[in-house]
């Protein structure tokens, strides 16, 4: 428990200390008009208050990733907590800040356009394809996971009395969620997302604080100690099937530490932010909030079951959603547990709707299709949802692995993009270059090792990852040229 509290304190300190350093490196311009005012279209570019934007940003980025990922990561042991804390402060929050603020500086541009500007056209085309794949995968994963949780709630409480079939119930909830996604994707951002997200946020806060205080005042009969929690044992691999920590834990725990999906979401709020000085609170701060949520569920995974093997058995029986349901109902009681599960449900739903919305906007930018017209929004949205519905028929575990790789590869490219921006304008680029190098090794090694990739032997895969990372790093420093005049947008006078 001491390590848990220390980890939470580290995340909060990271926001005030390292977040301030990141902001100073970027050099905000409070006098510069933002896209929310310059391009206000009443649909996607709509000025909103700082507090509302922060809440929407948190709900957008915090899908099932900071819950399911840390639960799966806890199978490896306490090392999962280290990655959440270090990854969040020095990589994930930095990634989110630059993906948001560079979008603000570039008229609300999406991540492919940003990569094209700072890394070149070939990377832009790659990111267009990768971002679309990621967003559709996110949308699908964030349909299946809340539908599964709602099915568990329905069957446990109404199934027997109403003679419900689990398969039909799952299909019904999946359809309902898809219908909501279609509506939320098409209407102006302030009509549904801007109005109901505060209600969803209340459920999220109840879930987070409820589980947090349950951990603080834990019932010893419900909790167990997984391994020796001393620092010397933090790197011991406890995974019941012996899967290697490197690079798997860094792909498994994505949204709670560093997630490329966030780069697709931050531009949505960059189009609504009223002043650049709000950036650290909105982008860096929302990621710190997600890191705390991830820590809570990682701690649940480490302590609720007798050992990792027992938790792995529960996961195999019903995906991580079973861990969520079992732990919430036992830790918070029947009613509190149901509210907590509903708090978990709103996370993927509020990320799924904005993932499809972001996919629509990326396609619209690529083909230069204006989005004021509902008919033109439908022209893009309908094929997206048809593709998403077809993909829901695939196995969840396979989907999650593809999602994990696409997610971290997107983060890698966005970090290189931010590093290129800083390097070109003579700013301290290492705050982005070092995490970019690290995430390149993670993504390359995972692709070489995993069965969904090349399936190479572990040692070979590690060396392939090192080699590809070295090549990427050399290309970065030899192909990019600094700009002599610096960044004019960071001046204190309006651009």
XYZ file of N, CA, C and O in Angstrom, residues 2 5 44 80 90 181 208 221 260 284 375 408 414 462:
56
model
N 2.019 1.197 0.683
C 2.925 2.353 0.703
C 3.392 2.678 -0.704
O 3.435 3.854 -1.107
N 0.595 4.493 -2.658
C 0.468 5.910 -2.298
C 1.646 6.716 -2.829
O 1.484 7.855 -3.291
N -17.405 21.055 -34.987
C -16.198 20.481 -34.386
C -15.321 21.539 -33.724
O -14.596 21.236 -32.778
N 4.619 -3.613 -13.042
C 3.571 -2.885 -13.774
C 3.375 -1.490 -13.206
O 3.135 -0.531 -13.946
N 6.890 10.791 -17.947
C 7.960 11.159 -18.864
C 7.676 10.841 -20.334
O 8.437 11.280 -21.208
N -23.094 5.545 -30.772
C -21.889 6.006 -31.447
C -22.226 6.755 -32.736
O -21.620 7.788 -33.059
N -13.593 5.777 -9.505
C -12.189 5.975 -9.177
C -11.982 6.157 -7.671
O -11.150 5.475 -7.054
N -9.488 -9.663 4.553
C -10.007 -10.937 4.064
C -10.148 -10.944 2.544
O -10.190 -11.991 1.921
N -0.851 5.947 -28.180
C -0.990 6.688 -29.417
C -2.419 7.075 -29.724
O -2.662 8.046 -30.451
N -1.712 17.478 -20.441
C -0.814 16.789 -19.498
C -1.611 16.326 -18.276
O -1.448 15.190 -17.797
N -25.256 15.368 -44.560
C -25.154 14.363 -45.615
C -23.700 13.969 -45.850
O -23.377 12.776 -45.992
N 0.736 1.616 -29.783
C 2.085 2.036 -29.400
C 2.896 2.516 -30.592
O 3.776 3.372 -30.442
N 4.085 9.809 -33.121
C 3.750 11.130 -32.582
C 4.894 11.695 -31.756
O 5.178 12.895 -31.816
N 14.658 -9.198 -30.150
C 15.237 -8.090 -29.384
C 16.301 -7.373 -30.210
O 16.344 -6.133 -30.262
